[in-house]
Coordinates of C-alpha atoms in Angstrom, one line a residue:
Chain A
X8 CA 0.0 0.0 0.0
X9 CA 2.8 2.0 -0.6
X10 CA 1.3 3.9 -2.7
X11 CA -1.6 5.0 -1.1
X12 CA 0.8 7.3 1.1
X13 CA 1.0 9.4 -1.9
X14 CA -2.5 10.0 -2.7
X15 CA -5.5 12.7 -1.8
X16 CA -7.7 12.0 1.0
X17 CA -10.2 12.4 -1.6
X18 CA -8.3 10.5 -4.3
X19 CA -8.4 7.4 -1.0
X20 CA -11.8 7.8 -1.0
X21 CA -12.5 7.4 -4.0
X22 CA -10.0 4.3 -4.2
X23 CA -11.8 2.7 -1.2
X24 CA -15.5 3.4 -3.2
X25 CA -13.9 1.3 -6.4
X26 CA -12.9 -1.2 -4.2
X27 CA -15.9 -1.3 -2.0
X28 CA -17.9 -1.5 -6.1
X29 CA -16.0 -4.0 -7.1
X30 CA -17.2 -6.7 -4.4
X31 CA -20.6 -5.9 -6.2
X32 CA -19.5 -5.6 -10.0
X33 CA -19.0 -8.7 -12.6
X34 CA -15.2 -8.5 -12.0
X35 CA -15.9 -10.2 -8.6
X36 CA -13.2 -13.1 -8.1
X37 CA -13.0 -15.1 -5.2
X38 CA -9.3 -15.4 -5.2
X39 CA -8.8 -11.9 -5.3
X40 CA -11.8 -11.4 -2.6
X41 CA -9.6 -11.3 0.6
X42 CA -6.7 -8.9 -0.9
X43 CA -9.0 -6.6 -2.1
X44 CA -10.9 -6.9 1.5
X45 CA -7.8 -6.2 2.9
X46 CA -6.8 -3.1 1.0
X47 CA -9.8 -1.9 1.4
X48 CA -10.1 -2.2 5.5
X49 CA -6.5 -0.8 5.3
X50 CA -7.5 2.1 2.9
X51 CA -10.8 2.8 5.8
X52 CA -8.3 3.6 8.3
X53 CA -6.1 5.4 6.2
X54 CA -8.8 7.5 5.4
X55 CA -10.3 7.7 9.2
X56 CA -6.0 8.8 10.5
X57 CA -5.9 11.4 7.7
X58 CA -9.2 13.1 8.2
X59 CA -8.4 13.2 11.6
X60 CA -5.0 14.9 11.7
X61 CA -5.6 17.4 8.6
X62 CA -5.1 20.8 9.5
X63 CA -6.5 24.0 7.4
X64 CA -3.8 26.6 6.4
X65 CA -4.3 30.3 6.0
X66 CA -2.1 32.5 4.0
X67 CA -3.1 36.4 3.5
X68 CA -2.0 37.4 0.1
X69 CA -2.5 40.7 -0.4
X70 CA -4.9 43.4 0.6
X71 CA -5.1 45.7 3.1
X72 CA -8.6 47.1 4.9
X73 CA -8.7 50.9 6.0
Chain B
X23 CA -8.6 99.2 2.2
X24 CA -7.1 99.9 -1.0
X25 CA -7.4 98.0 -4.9
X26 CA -4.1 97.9 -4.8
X27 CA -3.3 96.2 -1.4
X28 CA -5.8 93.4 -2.6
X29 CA -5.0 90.4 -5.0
X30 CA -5.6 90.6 -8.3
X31 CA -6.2 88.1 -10.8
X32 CA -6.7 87.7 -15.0
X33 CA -10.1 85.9 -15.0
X34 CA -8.0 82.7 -16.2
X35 CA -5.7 83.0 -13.1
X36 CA -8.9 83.7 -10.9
X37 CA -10.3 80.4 -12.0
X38 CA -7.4 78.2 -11.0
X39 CA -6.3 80.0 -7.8
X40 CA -10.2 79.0 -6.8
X41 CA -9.8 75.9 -7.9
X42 CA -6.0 75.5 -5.9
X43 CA -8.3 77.1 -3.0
X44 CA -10.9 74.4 -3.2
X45 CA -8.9 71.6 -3.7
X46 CA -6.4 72.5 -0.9
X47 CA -9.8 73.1 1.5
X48 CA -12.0 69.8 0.1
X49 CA -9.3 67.7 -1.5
X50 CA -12.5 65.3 -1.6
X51 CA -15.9 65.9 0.1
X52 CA -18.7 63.4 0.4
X53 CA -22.3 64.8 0.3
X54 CA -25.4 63.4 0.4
X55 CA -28.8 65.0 -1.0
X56 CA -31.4 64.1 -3.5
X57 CA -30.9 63.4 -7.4
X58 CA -32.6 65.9 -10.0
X59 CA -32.6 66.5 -13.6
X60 CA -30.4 63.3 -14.4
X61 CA -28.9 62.6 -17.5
X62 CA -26.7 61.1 -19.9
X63 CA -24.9 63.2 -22.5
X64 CA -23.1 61.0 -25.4
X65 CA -23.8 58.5 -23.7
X66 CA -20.4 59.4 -21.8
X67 CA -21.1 62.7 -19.7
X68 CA -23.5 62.1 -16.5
X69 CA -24.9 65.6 -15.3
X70 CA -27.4 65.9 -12.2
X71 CA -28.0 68.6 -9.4
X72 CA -27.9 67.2 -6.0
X73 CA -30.1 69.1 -3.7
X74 CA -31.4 69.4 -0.5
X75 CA -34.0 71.5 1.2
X76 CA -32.1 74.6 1.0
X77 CA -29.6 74.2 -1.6
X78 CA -29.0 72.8 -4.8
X79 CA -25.5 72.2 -6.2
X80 CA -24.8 71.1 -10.0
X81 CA -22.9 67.6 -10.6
X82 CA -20.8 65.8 -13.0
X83 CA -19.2 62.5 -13.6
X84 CA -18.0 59.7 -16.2
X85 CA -20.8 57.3 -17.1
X86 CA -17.9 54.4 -16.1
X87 CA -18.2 55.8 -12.6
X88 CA -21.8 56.0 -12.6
X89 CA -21.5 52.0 -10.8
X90 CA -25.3 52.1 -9.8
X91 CA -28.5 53.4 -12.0
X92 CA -29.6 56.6 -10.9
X93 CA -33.3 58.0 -11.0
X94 CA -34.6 61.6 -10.2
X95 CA -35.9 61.4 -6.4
X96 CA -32.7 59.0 -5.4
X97 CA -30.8 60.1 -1.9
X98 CA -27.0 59.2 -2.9
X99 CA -23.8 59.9 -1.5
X100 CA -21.3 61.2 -3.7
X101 CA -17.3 61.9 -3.2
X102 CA -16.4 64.5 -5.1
X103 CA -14.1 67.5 -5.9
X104 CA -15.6 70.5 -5.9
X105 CA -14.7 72.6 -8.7
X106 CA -15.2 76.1 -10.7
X107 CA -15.3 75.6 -14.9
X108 CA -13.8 78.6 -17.1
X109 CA -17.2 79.4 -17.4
X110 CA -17.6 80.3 -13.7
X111 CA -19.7 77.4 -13.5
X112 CA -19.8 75.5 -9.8
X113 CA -19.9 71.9 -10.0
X114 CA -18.9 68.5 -8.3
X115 CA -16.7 66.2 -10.3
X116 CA -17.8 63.0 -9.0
X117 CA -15.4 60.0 -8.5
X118 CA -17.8 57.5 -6.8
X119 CA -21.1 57.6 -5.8
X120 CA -23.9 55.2 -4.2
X121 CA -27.7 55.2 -2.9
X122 CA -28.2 55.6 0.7
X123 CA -31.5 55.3 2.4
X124 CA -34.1 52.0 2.2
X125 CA -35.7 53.4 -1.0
X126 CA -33.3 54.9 -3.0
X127 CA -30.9 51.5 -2.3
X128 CA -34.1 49.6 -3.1
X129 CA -34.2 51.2 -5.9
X130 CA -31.3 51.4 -7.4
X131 CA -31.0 47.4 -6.9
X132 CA -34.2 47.1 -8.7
X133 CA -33.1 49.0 -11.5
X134 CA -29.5 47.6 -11.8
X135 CA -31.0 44.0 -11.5
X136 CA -33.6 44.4 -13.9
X137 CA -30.7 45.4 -16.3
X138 CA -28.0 42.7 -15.6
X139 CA -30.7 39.8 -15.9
X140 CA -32.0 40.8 -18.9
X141 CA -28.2 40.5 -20.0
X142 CA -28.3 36.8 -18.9
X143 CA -25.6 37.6 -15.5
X144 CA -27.9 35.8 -13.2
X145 CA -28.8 32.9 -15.5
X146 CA -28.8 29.6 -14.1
X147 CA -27.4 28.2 -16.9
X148 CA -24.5 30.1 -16.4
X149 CA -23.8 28.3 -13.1
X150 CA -20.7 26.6 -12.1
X151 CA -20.7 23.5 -9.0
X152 CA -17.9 24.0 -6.7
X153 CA -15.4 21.2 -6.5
X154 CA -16.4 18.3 -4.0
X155 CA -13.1 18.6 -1.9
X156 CA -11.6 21.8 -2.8
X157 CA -7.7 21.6 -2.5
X158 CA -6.6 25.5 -2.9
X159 CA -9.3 28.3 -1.8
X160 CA -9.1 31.9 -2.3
X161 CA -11.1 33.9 0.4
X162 CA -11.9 37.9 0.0
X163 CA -13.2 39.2 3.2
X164 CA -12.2 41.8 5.7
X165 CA -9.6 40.0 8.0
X166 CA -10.9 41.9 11.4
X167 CA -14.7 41.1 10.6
X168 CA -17.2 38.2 12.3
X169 CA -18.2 36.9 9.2
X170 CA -14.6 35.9 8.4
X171 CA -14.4 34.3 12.0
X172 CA -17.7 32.2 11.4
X173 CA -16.1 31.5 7.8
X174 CA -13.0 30.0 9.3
X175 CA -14.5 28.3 12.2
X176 CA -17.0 26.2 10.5
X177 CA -14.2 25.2 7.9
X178 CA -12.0 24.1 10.7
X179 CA -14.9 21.9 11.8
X180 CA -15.9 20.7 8.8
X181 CA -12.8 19.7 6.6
X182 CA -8.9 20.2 6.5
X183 CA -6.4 20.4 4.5
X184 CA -7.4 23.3 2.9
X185 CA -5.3 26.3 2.0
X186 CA -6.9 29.2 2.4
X187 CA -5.1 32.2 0.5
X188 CA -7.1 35.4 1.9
X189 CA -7.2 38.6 0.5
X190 CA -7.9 41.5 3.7
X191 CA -10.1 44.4 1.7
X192 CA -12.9 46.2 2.1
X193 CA -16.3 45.0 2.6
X194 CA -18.0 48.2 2.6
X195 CA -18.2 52.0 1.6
X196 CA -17.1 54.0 -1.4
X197 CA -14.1 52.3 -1.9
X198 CA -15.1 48.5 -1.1
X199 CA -16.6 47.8 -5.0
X200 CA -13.2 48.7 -6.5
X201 CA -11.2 47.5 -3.5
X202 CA -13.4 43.9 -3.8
X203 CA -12.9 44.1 -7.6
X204 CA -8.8 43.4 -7.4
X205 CA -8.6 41.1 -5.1
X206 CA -11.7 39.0 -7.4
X207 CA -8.4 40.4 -10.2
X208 CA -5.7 39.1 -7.9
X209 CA -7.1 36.1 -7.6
X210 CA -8.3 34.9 -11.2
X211 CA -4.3 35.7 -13.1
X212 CA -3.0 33.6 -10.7
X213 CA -0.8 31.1 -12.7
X214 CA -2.4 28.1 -11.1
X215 CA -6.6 28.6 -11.0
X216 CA -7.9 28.2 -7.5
X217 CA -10.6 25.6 -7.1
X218 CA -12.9 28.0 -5.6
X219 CA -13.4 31.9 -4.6
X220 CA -15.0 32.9 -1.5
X221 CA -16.5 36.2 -1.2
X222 CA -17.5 36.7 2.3
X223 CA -19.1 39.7 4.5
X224 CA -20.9 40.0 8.0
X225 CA -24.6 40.9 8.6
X226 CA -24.9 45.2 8.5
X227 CA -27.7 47.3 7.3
X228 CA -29.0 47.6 3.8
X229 CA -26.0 50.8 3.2
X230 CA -23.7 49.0 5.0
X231 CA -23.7 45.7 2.1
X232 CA -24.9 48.2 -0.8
X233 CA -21.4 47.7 -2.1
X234 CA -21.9 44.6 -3.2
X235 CA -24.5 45.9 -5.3
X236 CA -22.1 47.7 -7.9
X237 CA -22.2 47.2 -10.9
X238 CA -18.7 46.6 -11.9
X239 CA -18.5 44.1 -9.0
X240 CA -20.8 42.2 -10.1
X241 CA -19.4 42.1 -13.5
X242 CA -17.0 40.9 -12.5
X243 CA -17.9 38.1 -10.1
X244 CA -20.3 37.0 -13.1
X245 CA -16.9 36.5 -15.6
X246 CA -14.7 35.1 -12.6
X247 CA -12.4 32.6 -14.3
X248 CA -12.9 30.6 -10.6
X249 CA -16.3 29.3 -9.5
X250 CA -18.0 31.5 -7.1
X251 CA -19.2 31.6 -4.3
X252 CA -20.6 34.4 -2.2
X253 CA -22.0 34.9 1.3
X254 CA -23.0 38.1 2.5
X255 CA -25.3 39.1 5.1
X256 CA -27.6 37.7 6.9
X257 CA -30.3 34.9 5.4
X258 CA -32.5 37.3 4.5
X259 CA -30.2 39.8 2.5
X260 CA -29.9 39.4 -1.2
X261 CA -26.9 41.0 -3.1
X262 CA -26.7 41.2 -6.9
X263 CA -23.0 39.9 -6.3
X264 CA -25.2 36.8 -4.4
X265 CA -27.1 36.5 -7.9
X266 CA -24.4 36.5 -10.1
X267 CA -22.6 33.9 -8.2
X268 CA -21.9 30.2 -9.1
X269 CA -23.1 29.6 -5.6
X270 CA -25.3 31.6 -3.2
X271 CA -24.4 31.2 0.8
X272 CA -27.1 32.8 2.9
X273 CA -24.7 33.7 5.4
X274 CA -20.6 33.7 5.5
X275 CA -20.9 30.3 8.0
X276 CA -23.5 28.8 5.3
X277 CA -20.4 29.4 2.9
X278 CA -18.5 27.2 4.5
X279 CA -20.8 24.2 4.9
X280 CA -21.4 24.7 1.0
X281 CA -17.7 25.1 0.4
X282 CA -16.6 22.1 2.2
X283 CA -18.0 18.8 2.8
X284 CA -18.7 17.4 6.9
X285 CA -16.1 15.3 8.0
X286 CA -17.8 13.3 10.7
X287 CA -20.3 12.4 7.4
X288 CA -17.4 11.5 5.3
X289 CA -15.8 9.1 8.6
X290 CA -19.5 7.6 9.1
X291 CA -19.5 6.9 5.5
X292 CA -16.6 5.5 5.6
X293 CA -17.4 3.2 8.7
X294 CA -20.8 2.3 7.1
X295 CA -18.4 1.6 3.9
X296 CA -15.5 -0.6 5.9
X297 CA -18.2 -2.3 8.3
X298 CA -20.4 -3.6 5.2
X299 CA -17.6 -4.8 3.5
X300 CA -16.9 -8.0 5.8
X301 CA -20.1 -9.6 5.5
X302 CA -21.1 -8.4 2.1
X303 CA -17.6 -10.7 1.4
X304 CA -19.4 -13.7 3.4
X305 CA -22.8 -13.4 1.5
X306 CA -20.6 -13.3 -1.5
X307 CA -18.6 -16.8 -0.6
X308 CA -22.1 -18.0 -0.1
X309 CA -23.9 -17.4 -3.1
X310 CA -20.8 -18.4 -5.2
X311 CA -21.1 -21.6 -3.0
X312 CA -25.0 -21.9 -3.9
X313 CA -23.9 -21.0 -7.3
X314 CA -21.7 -23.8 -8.1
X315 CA -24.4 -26.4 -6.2
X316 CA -26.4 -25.5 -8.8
X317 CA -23.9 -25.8 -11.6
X318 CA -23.6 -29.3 -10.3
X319 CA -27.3 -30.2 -9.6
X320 CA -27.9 -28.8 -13.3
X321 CA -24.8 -31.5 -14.8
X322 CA -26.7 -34.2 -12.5
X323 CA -29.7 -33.4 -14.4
X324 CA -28.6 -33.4 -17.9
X325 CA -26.6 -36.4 -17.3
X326 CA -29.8 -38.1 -16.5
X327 CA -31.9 -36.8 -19.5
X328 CA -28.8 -37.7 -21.8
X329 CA -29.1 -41.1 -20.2
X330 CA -32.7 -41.2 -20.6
X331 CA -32.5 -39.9 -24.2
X332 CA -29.9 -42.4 -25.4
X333 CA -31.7 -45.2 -23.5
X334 CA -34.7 -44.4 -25.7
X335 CA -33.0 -44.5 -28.6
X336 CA -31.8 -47.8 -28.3
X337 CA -34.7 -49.4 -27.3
X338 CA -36.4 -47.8 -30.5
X339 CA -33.7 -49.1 -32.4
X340 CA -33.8 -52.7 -31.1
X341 CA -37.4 -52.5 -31.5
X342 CA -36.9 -51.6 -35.6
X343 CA -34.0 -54.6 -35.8
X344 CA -36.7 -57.0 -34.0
X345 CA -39.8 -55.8 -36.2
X346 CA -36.9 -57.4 -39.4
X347 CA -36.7 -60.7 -38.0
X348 CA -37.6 -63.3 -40.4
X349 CA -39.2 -65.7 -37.7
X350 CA -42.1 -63.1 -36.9
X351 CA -42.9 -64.0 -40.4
X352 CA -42.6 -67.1 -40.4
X353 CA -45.4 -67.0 -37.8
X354 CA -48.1 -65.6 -39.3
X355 CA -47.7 -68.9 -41.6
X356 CA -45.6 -67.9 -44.2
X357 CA -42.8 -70.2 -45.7
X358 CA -39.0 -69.3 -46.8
X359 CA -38.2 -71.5 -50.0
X360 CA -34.9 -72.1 -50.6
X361 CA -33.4 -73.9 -53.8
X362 CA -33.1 -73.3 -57.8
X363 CA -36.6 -72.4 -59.6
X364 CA -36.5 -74.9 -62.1
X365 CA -38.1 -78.0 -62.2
X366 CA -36.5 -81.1 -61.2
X367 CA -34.4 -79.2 -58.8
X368 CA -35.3 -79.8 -54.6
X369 CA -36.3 -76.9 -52.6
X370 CA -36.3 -76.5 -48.7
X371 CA -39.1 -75.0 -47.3
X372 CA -38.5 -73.6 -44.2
X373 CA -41.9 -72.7 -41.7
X374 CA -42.5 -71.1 -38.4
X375 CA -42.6 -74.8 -36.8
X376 CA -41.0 -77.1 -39.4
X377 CA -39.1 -77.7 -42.6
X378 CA -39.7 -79.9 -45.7
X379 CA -38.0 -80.6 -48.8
X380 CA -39.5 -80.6 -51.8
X381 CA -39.2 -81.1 -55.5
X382 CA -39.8 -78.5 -58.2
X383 CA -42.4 -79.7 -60.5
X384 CA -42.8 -76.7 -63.0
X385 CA -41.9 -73.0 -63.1
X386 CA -43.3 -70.1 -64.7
X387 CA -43.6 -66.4 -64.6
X388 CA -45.8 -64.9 -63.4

């Protein structure tokens, strides 16, 4: 899972929701059923760790009032 | 005293030592009274008096100033320079000017919104959706102001991640419009597009948010290379820079929930997603399980009609290779002759329950 470090919260998401699909989709294979289960309960908490530590950042650019 | 102890002037030099005298005494003045005789010259020169109950004083501006359609009966406030012409004449040169009181700002946002739709600004058509989980945000607000608090707090608590690049201007008076305009400017030739604009301001009475009711301003909003989104005011205010929008907050904190999707939604929907997952795997198992019992049962079945089918078949077929048998013949009391047909020669005779020999007497055809 390497290289779900270097993705988006959202772009996780949206991995976990393909993942999550494809238990329900044609391309359902049992042999590949518990990996993908795995990568997807991994991805969950991945998700769950980085919503909970991101931080908004504020940067004035310009502009000046009065 | 006498003419020669007091100044004197060429009519020329008169004129322009007035004018130094006015502009070094009212560099800029702001006045308020009532609009009469408006009107547009070339369709470039705006002339109106602006009077009150005792006084009346003549006006004139650039139509590209005039931010805000004007009517007779209007109350405005004007900054202007006050100025003689060579032809003695007094007049304000006006550099910005707005509508104050509940009518006249009712008014003029009538007027100015009945224009800008019919040009299509407000269309819903036109509309843009902000991005789902917006990455880089630009905000223009006044830094010092309770709407920007209530913007940032309910971000914080909703989503992070976000950069927020804020631009600190003016949210109200003369100078807001043009001072809300470049930063909108600032914003939109950035090299990299932001994902979304945010253009926030507090609750404050109807003069207080009339700026974002100009005409430029909401120009330029309506061409913002970045979606838009706008919250000023309370709920119950409406702005034309609201209208011309990609998205309408009622309120700088409604911007943010519009802006930014709820966290503890996105975590719940990603328990509901993780805690589904296990048995949905298990039901899965199962009905592959159930699928390939049926698989067999099916085979079991097909093997059986085959069975049946070929059995059939054979028995149909060593019925038609019994039906040939000579003997069934035999018994129904025929004979089988064997031998030469010509006479003199002996012939077997073979019947169902005996044989005989025999000799052939004659022979003819029939």
């Amino acid at each position: 899972m390497n290289k779900s470090k270097t993705l988006t919260v959202e772009e996780k998401i949206t991995e976990l929701e393909k993942l999550v699909a494809w238990f329900d989709s044609e391309e359902f294979v049992l042999e590949q059923a518990v990996a993908k289960y795995e990568s997807a309960q991994k991805l969950a908490d991945e998700i769950q760790r980085d919503i909970g530590t991101l931080k908004n950042t504020i940067e004035q650019v310009g502009g000046a009032a009065e | 005293m006498e003419n020669d102890l007091l100044p004197k002037f060429s009519v020329s030099d008169f004129v322009a030592s007035t004018n130094q005298t006015l502009e070094y005494a009212y560099p800029s003045v702001v006045i308020e009274g009532e609009v009469e005789s408006f009107k547009v010259n070339q369709g470039k020169f705006v002339f109106f008096n602006l009077k009150d109950a005792g006084a009346s004083v003549g006006c004139f501006m650039m139509v590209f100033n005039l931010r805000v359609p004007l009517e007779d009966g209007m109350t405005v406030t004007v900054r202007a320079k006050p100025k003689l012409t060579n032809f003695g004449k007094f007049s304000l040169t006006i550099d910005s000017i707005k509508p104050v009181g509940e009518g006249s700002i009712k008014k003029g946002f009538e007027l100015l919104k009945a224009k800008l739709d019919k040009e299509g600004l407000f269309a819903l058509d036109r509309k843009r959706s902000l991005p789902e989980l917006p990455k880089t945000v630009g905000v223009i607000a006044s830094m010092q102001s309770a709407g920007y608090g209530d913007f940032m707090k309910i971000a914080d608590q909703r989503w992070g991640g976000v950069t927020f690049r804020v631009y600190h201007t003016l949210v109200q008076g003369l100078d807001a419009p043009d001072a809300l305009i470049k930063a909108i400017r600032y914003f939109n030739q950035l090299e990299v597009p932001l994902d979304a604009l945010v253009i926030i301001r507090g609750g404050g009475s109807a003069d207080d948010l009339s700026a974002f009711n100009d005409e430029l301003l909401v120009r330029e909003i309506a061409a913002s290379r970045t979606p838009t989104l706008v919250g000023v005011g309370h709920e119950v205010d409406v702005t034309l820079s609201d209208l011309a929008a990609d998205v309408r907050a009622a309120t700088p904190s409604n911007a943010a929930q519009l802006l930014l999707p709820d966290k503890q939604e996105i975590l719940s929907r990603i328990r509901y997603m993780s805690a589904r997952l296990s048995p949905r795997m298990l039901r899965l198992v199962a009905q592959r399980a159930e699928y390939t019992t049926t698989l067999l049962r099916g085979a079991q079945d097909m093997i059986t009609v085959q069975f049946e089918r070929t059995a059939r078949r054979f028995e149909y077929a060593r019925q038609l290779v019994e039906s040939y048998n000579p003997d069934h013949i035999l018994r129904r009391g025929y004979a089988l002759v064997r031998g030469e047909k010509v006479p003199g020669s002996i012939i077997e005779v073979e019947a169902h329950n005996y044989k005989l020999t025999a000799e052939v007497r004659t022979y003819e055809q029939k």
